Structure formats: C-alpha cells, structure tokens
PDB file of C-alpha atoms in Angstrom:
ATOM      1  CA  MET A   1     -13.418  20.360 -44.497  1.00 43.00           C
ATOM      2  CA  LYS A   2      -9.681  21.458 -44.373  1.00 41.00           C
ATOM      3  CA  ARG A   3     -10.256  22.598 -40.683  1.00 47.00           C
ATOM      4  CA  ASN A   4     -11.962  19.541 -39.842  1.00 46.00           C
ATOM      5  CA  TYR A   5      -9.059  17.306 -41.000  1.00 38.00           C
ATOM      6  CA  MET A   6      -6.217  19.464 -39.494  1.00 43.00           C
ATOM      7  CA  LEU A   7      -8.441  18.604 -36.108  1.00 41.00           C
ATOM      8  CA  PHE A   8      -8.265  15.063 -36.994  1.00 40.00           C
ATOM      9  CA  LEU A   9      -4.656  15.058 -37.566  1.00 40.00           C
ATOM     10  CA  LEU A  10      -3.980  17.133 -34.174  1.00 41.00           C
ATOM     11  CA  CYS A  11      -5.970  14.428 -32.229  1.00 42.00           C
ATOM     12  CA  ALA A  12      -4.429  11.374 -33.836  1.00 40.00           C
ATOM     13  CA  THR A  13      -1.143  13.160 -33.032  1.00 39.00           C
ATOM     14  CA  LEU A  14      -1.620  13.715 -29.366  1.00 40.00           C
ATOM     15  CA  GLY A  15      -3.637  10.666 -28.921  1.00 46.00           C
ATOM     16  CA  PHE A  16      -6.261   9.830 -26.418  1.00 58.00           C
ATOM     17  CA  ALA A  17      -4.781   7.542 -23.513  1.00 79.00           C
ATOM     18  CA  GLN A  18      -7.031   4.897 -22.091  1.00 93.00           C
ATOM     19  CA  THR A  19      -8.212   5.657 -18.576  1.00 96.00           C
ATOM     20  CA  GLY A  20      -6.104   3.112 -16.499  1.00 97.00           C
ATOM     21  CA  SER A  21      -3.078   3.529 -18.777  1.00 96.00           C
ATOM     22  CA  LEU A  22      -1.396   5.981 -16.840  1.00 97.00           C
ATOM     23  CA  CYS A  23      -1.095   6.690 -12.955  1.00 97.00           C
ATOM     24  CA  ASN A  24      -2.454  10.190 -13.272  1.00 96.00           C
ATOM     25  CA  ASP A  25      -5.495   8.834 -15.050  1.00 97.00           C
ATOM     26  CA  PRO A  26      -6.376   5.517 -13.220  1.00 98.00           C
ATOM     27  CA  ILE A  27      -9.459   3.421 -13.090  1.00 98.00           C
ATOM     28  CA  VAL A  28     -10.927   4.560  -9.665  1.00 98.00           C
ATOM     29  CA  ILE A  29     -12.558   1.808  -7.403  1.00 98.00           C
ATOM     30  CA  SER A  30     -15.146   3.717  -5.678  1.00 96.00           C
ATOM     31  CA  SER A  31     -16.532   0.940  -3.415  1.00 95.00           C
ATOM     32  CA  LEU A  32     -15.702  -2.457  -2.035  1.00 91.00           C
ATOM     33  CA  PRO A  33     -16.010  -5.126  -2.865  1.00 94.00           C
ATOM     34  CA  PHE A  34     -14.658  -4.547  -6.304  1.00 96.00           C
ATOM     35  CA  ALA A  35     -14.492  -7.092  -9.245  1.00 96.00           C
ATOM     36  CA  VAL A  36     -13.249  -6.510 -12.659  1.00 96.00           C
ATOM     37  CA  SER A  37     -11.977  -8.957 -15.670  1.00 97.00           C
ATOM     38  CA  ASP A  38     -10.078  -7.291 -18.705  1.00 98.00           C
ATOM     39  CA  ASN A  39      -7.074  -7.797 -20.740  1.00 98.00           C
ATOM     40  CA  THR A  40      -3.743  -5.465 -20.464  1.00 98.00           C
ATOM     41  CA  ALA A  41      -3.850  -5.267 -24.255  1.00 97.00           C
ATOM     42  CA  ASN A  42      -6.728  -2.503 -23.664  1.00 97.00           C
ATOM     43  CA  PHE A  43      -4.232  -0.294 -22.220  1.00 97.00           C
ATOM     44  CA  GLY A  44      -0.439   0.901 -23.082  1.00 95.00           C
ATOM     45  CA  ASP A  45       2.958   0.255 -22.060  1.00 96.00           C
ATOM     46  CA  ASN A  46       3.985   3.439 -20.410  1.00 96.00           C
ATOM     47  CA  TYR A  47       6.085   2.126 -17.283  1.00 96.00           C
ATOM     48  CA  ASP A  48       9.337   0.303 -18.021  1.00 94.00           C
ATOM     49  CA  PRO A  49      11.630   1.104 -14.858  1.00 94.00           C
ATOM     50  CA  GLN A  50      15.416   0.116 -14.712  1.00 92.00           C
ATOM     51  CA  THR A  51      16.126  -3.390 -13.910  1.00 90.00           C
ATOM     52  CA  THR A  52      19.509  -3.062 -12.660  1.00 88.00           C
ATOM     53  CA  THR A  53      18.338  -2.945  -9.191  1.00 82.00           C
ATOM     54  CA  HIS A  54      14.786  -3.881  -7.711  1.00 83.00           C
ATOM     55  CA  PRO A  55      12.764  -2.809  -4.795  1.00 84.00           C
ATOM     56  CA  THR A  56      12.587  -5.373  -2.031  1.00 74.00           C
ATOM     57  CA  CYS A  57       9.175  -7.005  -1.763  1.00 72.00           C
ATOM     58  CA  ALA A  58       8.544 -10.347  -0.084  1.00 58.00           C
ATOM     59  CA  THR A  59       7.408 -12.368  -3.128  1.00 58.00           C
ATOM     60  CA  THR A  60      10.143 -11.197  -5.888  1.00 67.00           C
ATOM     61  CA  THR A  61      13.439 -10.411  -6.521  1.00 72.00           C
ATOM     62  CA  PHE A  62      13.167  -9.483  -9.808  1.00 88.00           C
ATOM     63  CA  GLY A  63       9.903  -7.056  -9.617  1.00 90.00           C
ATOM     64  CA  ASN A  64      10.780  -4.250 -12.307  1.00 93.00           C
ATOM     65  CA  TYR A  65      11.018  -7.151 -14.804  1.00 93.00           C
ATOM     66  CA  TYR A  66       7.470  -7.380 -14.214  1.00 94.00           C
ATOM     67  CA  HIS A  67       6.769  -3.885 -15.401  1.00 95.00           C
ATOM     68  CA  GLY A  68       7.743  -4.852 -18.990  1.00 95.00           C
ATOM     69  CA  GLY A  69       4.433  -5.290 -20.621  1.00 97.00           C
ATOM     70  CA  ASN A  70       1.428  -3.401 -20.807  1.00 97.00           C
ATOM     71  CA  ASP A  71       0.188  -1.722 -17.898  1.00 96.00           C
ATOM     72  CA  VAL A  72      -3.134  -0.985 -16.121  1.00 98.00           C
ATOM     73  CA  ILE A  73      -3.615   1.039 -13.153  1.00 98.00           C
ATOM     74  CA  TYR A  74      -6.358   1.145 -10.466  1.00 98.00           C
ATOM     75  CA  ALA A  75      -6.752   3.627  -7.456  1.00 98.00           C
ATOM     76  CA  TYR A  76      -8.499   3.350  -4.218  1.00 98.00           C
ATOM     77  CA  THR A  77      -8.829   5.937  -1.593  1.00 96.00           C
ATOM     78  CA  PRO A  78     -10.395   4.482   1.547  1.00 92.00           C
ATOM     79  CA  SER A  79     -12.663   6.710   3.351  1.00 89.00           C
ATOM     80  CA  VAL A  80     -11.983   4.580   6.636  1.00 81.00           C
ATOM     81  CA  SER A  81      -8.717   2.859   7.647  1.00 77.00           C
ATOM     82  CA  GLN A  82      -9.503  -0.802   6.893  1.00 82.00           C
ATOM     83  CA  THR A  83      -7.506  -4.309   5.921  1.00 82.00           C
ATOM     84  CA  LEU A  84      -7.624  -5.768   2.252  1.00 90.00           C
ATOM     85  CA  LYS A  85      -7.280  -8.712   0.260  1.00 92.00           C
ATOM     86  CA  ILE A  86      -6.213  -7.625  -3.171  1.00 96.00           C
ATOM     87  CA  GLU A  87      -5.937 -10.645  -5.740  1.00 97.00           C
ATOM     88  CA  ILE A  88      -5.677 -11.821  -9.271  1.00 97.00           C
ATOM     89  CA  PRO A  89      -7.280 -15.442  -8.400  1.00 96.00           C
ATOM     90  CA  ASN A  90      -6.250 -16.933 -11.829  1.00 95.00           C
ATOM     91  CA  ALA A  91      -3.304 -14.925 -13.305  1.00 96.00           C
ATOM     92  CA  LEU A  92      -1.396 -16.153 -16.452  1.00 96.00           C
ATOM     93  CA  GLY A  93       2.267 -16.850 -15.934  1.00 95.00           C
ATOM     94  CA  TRP A  94       4.692 -13.787 -15.560  1.00 95.00           C
ATOM     95  CA  THR A  95       1.966 -11.717 -14.328  1.00 96.00           C
ATOM     96  CA  GLY A  96       2.670  -9.033 -11.791  1.00 95.00           C
ATOM     97  CA  MET A  97       0.624  -7.091  -9.309  1.00 96.00           C
ATOM     98  CA  PHE A  98       2.006  -4.221  -7.310  1.00 96.00           C
ATOM     99  CA  VAL A  99       0.616  -1.832  -4.997  1.00 96.00           C
ATOM    100  CA  TYR A 100       2.148   2.053  -4.736  1.00 96.00           C
ATOM    101  CA  THR A 101       1.115   4.991  -2.436  1.00 94.00           C
ATOM    102  CA  ASN A 102       2.109   7.687  -5.332  1.00 95.00           C
ATOM    103  CA  CYS A 103       2.739   7.567  -8.984  1.00 97.00           C
ATOM    104  CA  ALA A 104       6.385   8.596  -8.219  1.00 96.00           C
ATOM    105  CA  ASN A 105       7.276   5.414  -6.509  1.00 94.00           C
ATOM    106  CA  ILE A 106       6.517   2.941  -9.710  1.00 96.00           C
ATOM    107  CA  GLY A 107       9.283   0.868 -10.080  1.00 93.00           C
ATOM    108  CA  VAL A 108      11.089   2.648  -7.145  1.00 92.00           C
ATOM    109  CA  GLN A 109       9.162   1.649  -4.020  1.00 90.00           C
ATOM    110  CA  TYR A 110       6.472  -0.818  -3.783  1.00 90.00           C
ATOM    111  CA  ALA A 111       4.021  -0.745  -0.837  1.00 88.00           C
ATOM    112  CA  ALA A 112       3.214  -4.497  -1.498  1.00 89.00           C
ATOM    113  CA  CYS A 113       3.711  -6.913  -4.425  1.00 91.00           C
ATOM    114  CA  ALA A 114       2.484 -10.449  -5.819  1.00 92.00           C
ATOM    115  CA  THR A 115       4.453 -12.029  -8.973  1.00 92.00           C
ATOM    116  CA  GLY A 116       4.909 -15.528 -10.317  1.00 90.00           C
ATOM    117  CA  VAL A 117       6.450 -17.157 -13.404  1.00 91.00           C
ATOM    118  CA  SER A 118       3.713 -19.806 -13.428  1.00 93.00           C
ATOM    119  CA  ALA A 119      -0.127 -19.481 -13.567  1.00 95.00           C
ATOM    120  CA  GLY A 120      -2.039 -19.335 -10.350  1.00 94.00           C
ATOM    121  CA  ALA A 121      -3.255 -16.659  -7.869  1.00 94.00           C
ATOM    122  CA  ARG A 122      -1.455 -13.251  -7.264  1.00 95.00           C
ATOM    123  CA  THR A 123      -2.671 -12.253  -3.652  1.00 93.00           C
ATOM    124  CA  ILE A 124      -1.641  -9.573  -1.163  1.00 91.00           C
ATOM    125  CA  ASN A 125      -3.698 -10.296   1.929  1.00 86.00           C
ATOM    126  CA  ASN A 126      -4.096  -8.503   5.227  1.00 79.00           C
ATOM    127  CA  PHE A 127      -2.988  -5.146   3.371  1.00 84.00           C
ATOM    128  CA  SER A 128      -3.856  -2.419   5.990  1.00 81.00           C
ATOM    129  CA  VAL A 129      -4.479   1.016   4.297  1.00 86.00           C
ATOM    130  CA  THR A 130      -5.107   4.503   5.799  1.00 83.00           C
ATOM    131  CA  ALA A 131      -8.248   6.613   5.396  1.00 84.00           C
ATOM    132  CA  GLY A 132      -7.622   9.424   2.988  1.00 90.00           C
ATOM    133  CA  GLN A 133      -4.353   7.727   1.469  1.00 91.00           C
ATOM    134  CA  THR A 134      -4.732   6.968  -2.300  1.00 96.00           C
ATOM    135  CA  TYR A 135      -3.360   3.491  -3.333  1.00 96.00           C
ATOM    136  CA  TYR A 136      -2.475   2.511  -6.847  1.00 98.00           C
ATOM    137  CA  ILE A 137      -2.840  -0.989  -7.739  1.00 98.00           C
ATOM    138  CA  TYR A 138      -0.429  -1.860 -10.802  1.00 98.00           C
ATOM    139  CA  ILE A 139      -0.951  -4.745 -13.167  1.00 98.00           C
ATOM    140  CA  SER A 140       1.565  -5.877 -16.000  1.00 97.00           C
ATOM    141  CA  SER A 141       3.802  -8.722 -16.918  1.00 97.00           C
ATOM    142  CA  TRP A 142       7.505  -9.930 -17.772  1.00 94.00           C
ATOM    143  CA  PRO A 143       7.051  -8.633 -20.593  1.00 90.00           C
ATOM    144  CA  SER A 144       6.454 -12.226 -22.285  1.00 91.00           C
ATOM    145  CA  PRO A 145       3.748 -12.300 -22.875  1.00 96.00           C
ATOM    146  CA  GLN A 146       3.523  -8.355 -23.715  1.00 97.00           C
ATOM    147  CA  THR A 147      -0.177  -8.475 -22.567  1.00 97.00           C
ATOM    148  CA  VAL A 148      -2.327 -10.570 -20.301  1.00 98.00           C
ATOM    149  CA  THR A 149      -6.053 -11.340 -19.295  1.00 98.00           C
ATOM    150  CA  TYR A 150      -6.650 -10.848 -15.583  1.00 98.00           C
ATOM    151  CA  THR A 151      -9.531 -10.621 -12.963  1.00 97.00           C
ATOM    152  CA  LEU A 152      -8.943  -8.157 -10.222  1.00 97.00           C
ATOM    153  CA  ASN A 153     -10.661  -8.741  -7.188  1.00 97.00           C
ATOM    154  CA  VAL A 154     -10.411  -6.212  -3.989  1.00 96.00           C
ATOM    155  CA  THR A 155     -12.301  -6.914  -0.616  1.00 94.00           C
ATOM    156  CA  GLU A 156     -12.186  -5.763   3.004  1.00 88.00           C
ATOM    157  CA  VAL A 157     -10.954  -8.290   5.293  1.00 82.00           C
ATOM    158  CA  ALA A 158     -12.935  -8.739   8.479  1.00 70.00           C
ATOM    159  CA  LEU A 159     -10.305 -10.032  10.928  1.00 54.00           C
ATOM    160  CA  SER A 160     -11.799 -11.593  14.096  1.00 54.00           C
ATOM    161  CA  THR A 161     -11.034 -10.132  17.583  1.00 51.00           C
ATOM    162  CA  ASN A 162      -8.412 -12.859  18.131  1.00 55.00           C
ATOM    163  CA  ASP A 163      -6.710 -12.213  14.899  1.00 51.00           C
ATOM    164  CA  LEU A 164      -6.677  -8.257  15.818  1.00 50.00           C
ATOM    165  CA  SER A 165      -5.368  -8.920  19.333  1.00 57.00           C
ATOM    166  CA  SER A 166      -2.720 -11.387  18.026  1.00 60.00           C
ATOM    167  CA  THR A 167      -1.829  -8.812  15.104  1.00 57.00           C
ATOM    168  CA  LEU A 168      -1.565  -5.945  17.588  1.00 62.00           C
ATOM    169  CA  GLU A 169       0.817  -7.929  20.159  1.00 69.00           C
ATOM    170  CA  GLN A 170       3.276  -8.140  17.559  1.00 76.00           C
ATOM    171  CA  THR A 171       3.462  -4.107  17.669  1.00 83.00           C
ATOM    172  CA  LEU A 172       7.015  -3.146  17.963  1.00 86.00           C
ATOM    173  CA  LEU A 173       8.744   0.151  19.781  1.00 90.00           C
ATOM    174  CA  TYR A 174      11.863   1.469  18.508  1.00 93.00           C
ATOM    175  CA  PRO A 175      14.462   2.210  19.236  1.00 94.00           C
ATOM    176  CA  ASN A 176      14.337   1.109  23.005  1.00 93.00           C
ATOM    177  CA  PRO A 177      15.781   2.783  24.852  1.00 94.00           C
ATOM    178  CA  THR A 178      15.009   6.073  23.196  1.00 94.00           C
ATOM    179  CA  GLY A 179      16.225   9.783  24.097  1.00 93.00           C
ATOM    180  CA  ASN A 180      13.443  11.609  21.696  1.00 94.00           C
ATOM    181  CA  ILE A 181      11.684   9.784  19.130  1.00 95.00           C
ATOM    182  CA  LEU A 182       9.692   6.476  19.587  1.00 94.00           C
ATOM    183  CA  ASN A 183       8.830   4.882  16.348  1.00 94.00           C
ATOM    184  CA  ILE A 184       5.621   2.492  16.366  1.00 91.00           C
ATOM    185  CA  LYS A 185       5.595  -0.462  14.056  1.00 87.00           C
ATOM    186  CA  SER A 186       2.110  -1.801  13.757  1.00 82.00           C
ATOM    187  CA  GLU A 187      -0.013  -3.766  11.186  1.00 76.00           C
ATOM    188  CA  LEU A 188      -3.015  -2.429  12.280  1.00 75.00           C
ATOM    189  CA  PRO A 189      -4.103   1.593  12.085  1.00 81.00           C
ATOM    190  CA  LEU A 190      -3.504   3.499  15.454  1.00 83.00           C
ATOM    191  CA  GLU A 191      -5.904   6.187  16.658  1.00 85.00           C
ATOM    192  CA  LYS A 192      -4.527   6.939  20.102  1.00 87.00           C
ATOM    193  CA  VAL A 193      -1.483   6.739  22.173  1.00 90.00           C
ATOM    194  CA  ILE A 194      -1.436   7.183  25.974  1.00 87.00           C
ATOM    195  CA  LEU A 195       1.417   7.180  28.240  1.00 90.00           C
ATOM    196  CA  TYR A 196       2.035   5.864  31.818  1.00 86.00           C
ATOM    197  CA  HIS A 197       4.612   6.261  34.183  1.00 86.00           C
ATOM    198  CA  SER A 198       6.159   3.085  35.580  1.00 80.00           C
ATOM    199  CA  ASN A 199       3.714   3.289  38.736  1.00 74.00           C
ATOM    200  CA  GLY A 200       0.563   3.416  36.507  1.00 74.00           C
ATOM    201  CA  GLN A 201       0.054   6.945  36.647  1.00 82.00           C
ATOM    202  CA  GLN A 202      -1.439   8.312  33.481  1.00 85.00           C
ATOM    203  CA  ILE A 203       0.742  11.070  31.731  1.00 90.00           C
ATOM    204  CA  GLY A 204      -1.910  11.539  29.110  1.00 88.00           C
ATOM    205  CA  ALA A 205      -2.110  10.971  25.301  1.00 89.00           C
ATOM    206  CA  PHE A 206       0.708  11.764  23.107  1.00 90.00           C
ATOM    207  CA  PRO A 207       0.269  12.930  19.423  1.00 88.00           C
ATOM    208  CA  LEU A 208       0.857  10.072  16.757  1.00 88.00           C
ATOM    209  CA  ILE A 209       2.582  11.618  13.581  1.00 88.00           C
ATOM    210  CA  ASP A 210       3.471   9.149  11.021  1.00 86.00           C
ATOM    211  CA  ASN A 211       3.373   6.371  13.726  1.00 88.00           C
ATOM    212  CA  ALA A 212       5.844   8.040  15.809  1.00 92.00           C
ATOM    213  CA  ILE A 213       5.737  10.038  19.145  1.00 94.00           C
ATOM    214  CA  ASP A 214       8.258  12.671  20.211  1.00 94.00           C
ATOM    215  CA  VAL A 215       9.031  11.624  24.210  1.00 94.00           C
ATOM    216  CA  THR A 216      11.959  14.261  24.369  1.00 94.00           C
ATOM    217  CA  PRO A 217      10.112  16.133  27.438  1.00 92.00           C
ATOM    218  CA  LEU A 218       9.831  13.064  29.326  1.00 94.00           C
ATOM    219  CA  PRO A 219      12.280  12.621  32.272  1.00 93.00           C
ATOM    220  CA  LYS A 220      14.801   9.505  31.888  1.00 92.00           C
ATOM    221  CA  GLY A 221      13.110   6.389  33.135  1.00 91.00           C
ATOM    222  CA  LEU A 222      10.748   3.386  32.519  1.00 90.00           C
ATOM    223  CA  TYR A 223       7.352   4.246  31.222  1.00 90.00           C
ATOM    224  CA  TRP A 224       4.336   2.023  29.432  1.00 87.00           C
ATOM    225  CA  VAL A 225       2.531   3.136  26.304  1.00 86.00           C
ATOM    226  CA  GLU A 226      -1.181   2.030  25.706  1.00 85.00           C
ATOM    227  CA  LEU A 227      -1.690   1.485  21.975  1.00 85.00           C
ATOM    228  CA  ILE A 228      -5.449   1.780  21.078  1.00 82.00           C
ATOM    229  CA  THR A 229      -6.261   1.081  17.161  1.00 80.00           C
ATOM    230  CA  THR A 230      -9.151   2.489  14.890  1.00 76.00           C
ATOM    231  CA  GLU A 231     -11.023  -0.762  16.119  1.00 71.00           C
ATOM    232  CA  GLN A 232     -10.665   0.110  19.695  1.00 75.00           C
ATOM    233  CA  GLN A 233      -8.499  -2.841  20.279  1.00 78.00           C
ATOM    234  CA  LYS A 234      -5.729  -2.246  23.133  1.00 78.00           C
ATOM    235  CA  THR A 235      -2.490  -3.338  24.189  1.00 79.00           C
ATOM    236  CA  VAL A 236       0.153  -1.905  26.342  1.00 83.00           C
ATOM    237  CA  LYS A 237       4.091  -1.996  25.602  1.00 86.00           C
ATOM    238  CA  ARG A 238       7.077  -0.676  27.840  1.00 88.00           C
ATOM    239  CA  PHE A 239       9.956   1.424  26.704  1.00 92.00           C
ATOM    240  CA  ILE A 240      12.836   3.260  28.621  1.00 93.00           C
ATOM    241  CA  LYS A 241      13.394   6.931  28.143  1.00 93.00           C
ATOM    242  CA  SER A 242      17.366   7.555  27.897  1.00 93.00           C
TER     243      SER A 242
END
C-alpha cells in the first residue's frame, strides 16, 4: 500500500500532459480533410513568448500577445507538396492561430498566422506546404479570455489551371543580375529548373536547393530559366549572370 501511495505521489508530481499541450507531443493530423472541435481549457498554458517584439505577419502586429492563453498544437506532415486552407470558421474574439515549421520557432518566427479581436473566421488560405516537412498549427488566445472553444478545419485547396498559371507567373528571381546564387521566390512547390542560353539552346537542369540554384560556373551573359512545378505547370523567366 505504501509503495502504491508513493507511486501515486510521483505521478501527481510529474503530471501527465494532455496530447496537444506541447509541441513535442502534438495532436497528429494523419489525413485531409480534417475537422475537430474542442476547447483550449482541455490543454495547458505552456507557451508565453516575450511581447516586447513580435514576428512579422500580415494579419497582426501583436502576435505574441495571442500566445497568452491556454495552447493547443496540431501537427501535419504532408506526403506530397500541396496547398492548404487552415481555418477556424467561427472563432471567439481574441483568438489567434499560427503555423510554425518547428517547435523552436514558437513566438519567434511564424510561417503564417490569423488573429482578431472580434468573433469571426480565422483563415490561412492558399498556404503551400512541402512534402516531408512537419507544420505545427498553434491555437491560443490574448489571454483574456484564458481559454476558447474552437473548430479547426484543414483542407487541401485544388487550384484551377488558371490559378496555378497566374500564381506561377508571379515567381521572382533575385538578385538579378547575380554572380553566383539565384534565389527563386515561388508560391508553388518547384520540382525542376532548366537553364537555357539566350539563343534558346538548353544548358540542362540545375539542382534546386532551398529554392535557389548556383550559377557560378556560367559565363557572364543573358539566360532563360524554365521553372517546372510539382503539378507540371511551367513558366520561363530571364536573368543576367554578372
């Protein structure tokens, strides 16, 4: 009996964190579409990053304040590169939703976010994800209220051919001109990059590493680069090797 009592005290002291309370033990989203309803009251308040500065995000300038309430974290690792819509359709006021690419980034660097002082949808739309990369969806509040009810929906966005082509046309090459590394900013996941001389003669495919190619070996001059997405959409851009 004494042994069992001591074991009970040890367990009570260490505690058992609810899955989803910590980034290293998130609720795993195994397939899409995904939908769940819950309350952050069922999870802990484990992340309260500093609020003297806030990472840049389009929908908020006070993002870290939205980490003050109880936290719940979901994780999704896509098997293929795709585009997502992540939404809390009927969020309470002062609810925040953030996407991170690793646990160390919580409160430091958002991949995406949606916050608001009023009740309504929190939506992250047309969010491109890469196969094999884990994305952490973090939900919390201001912290007044300390806890909030929520419904989380995660779905794949099926872009039309016109949408894909329009998005791909917005791809940027920089710096341009460049002497060595040519960075490629694309909202769509890229599969292949093929370079051509200015006269149209193909040079060949170049390795794409972190959405950049090394053009150091090329002589100075004008080149064309063909960008091919994982959906086999194509566009051609021009750059100058300096």
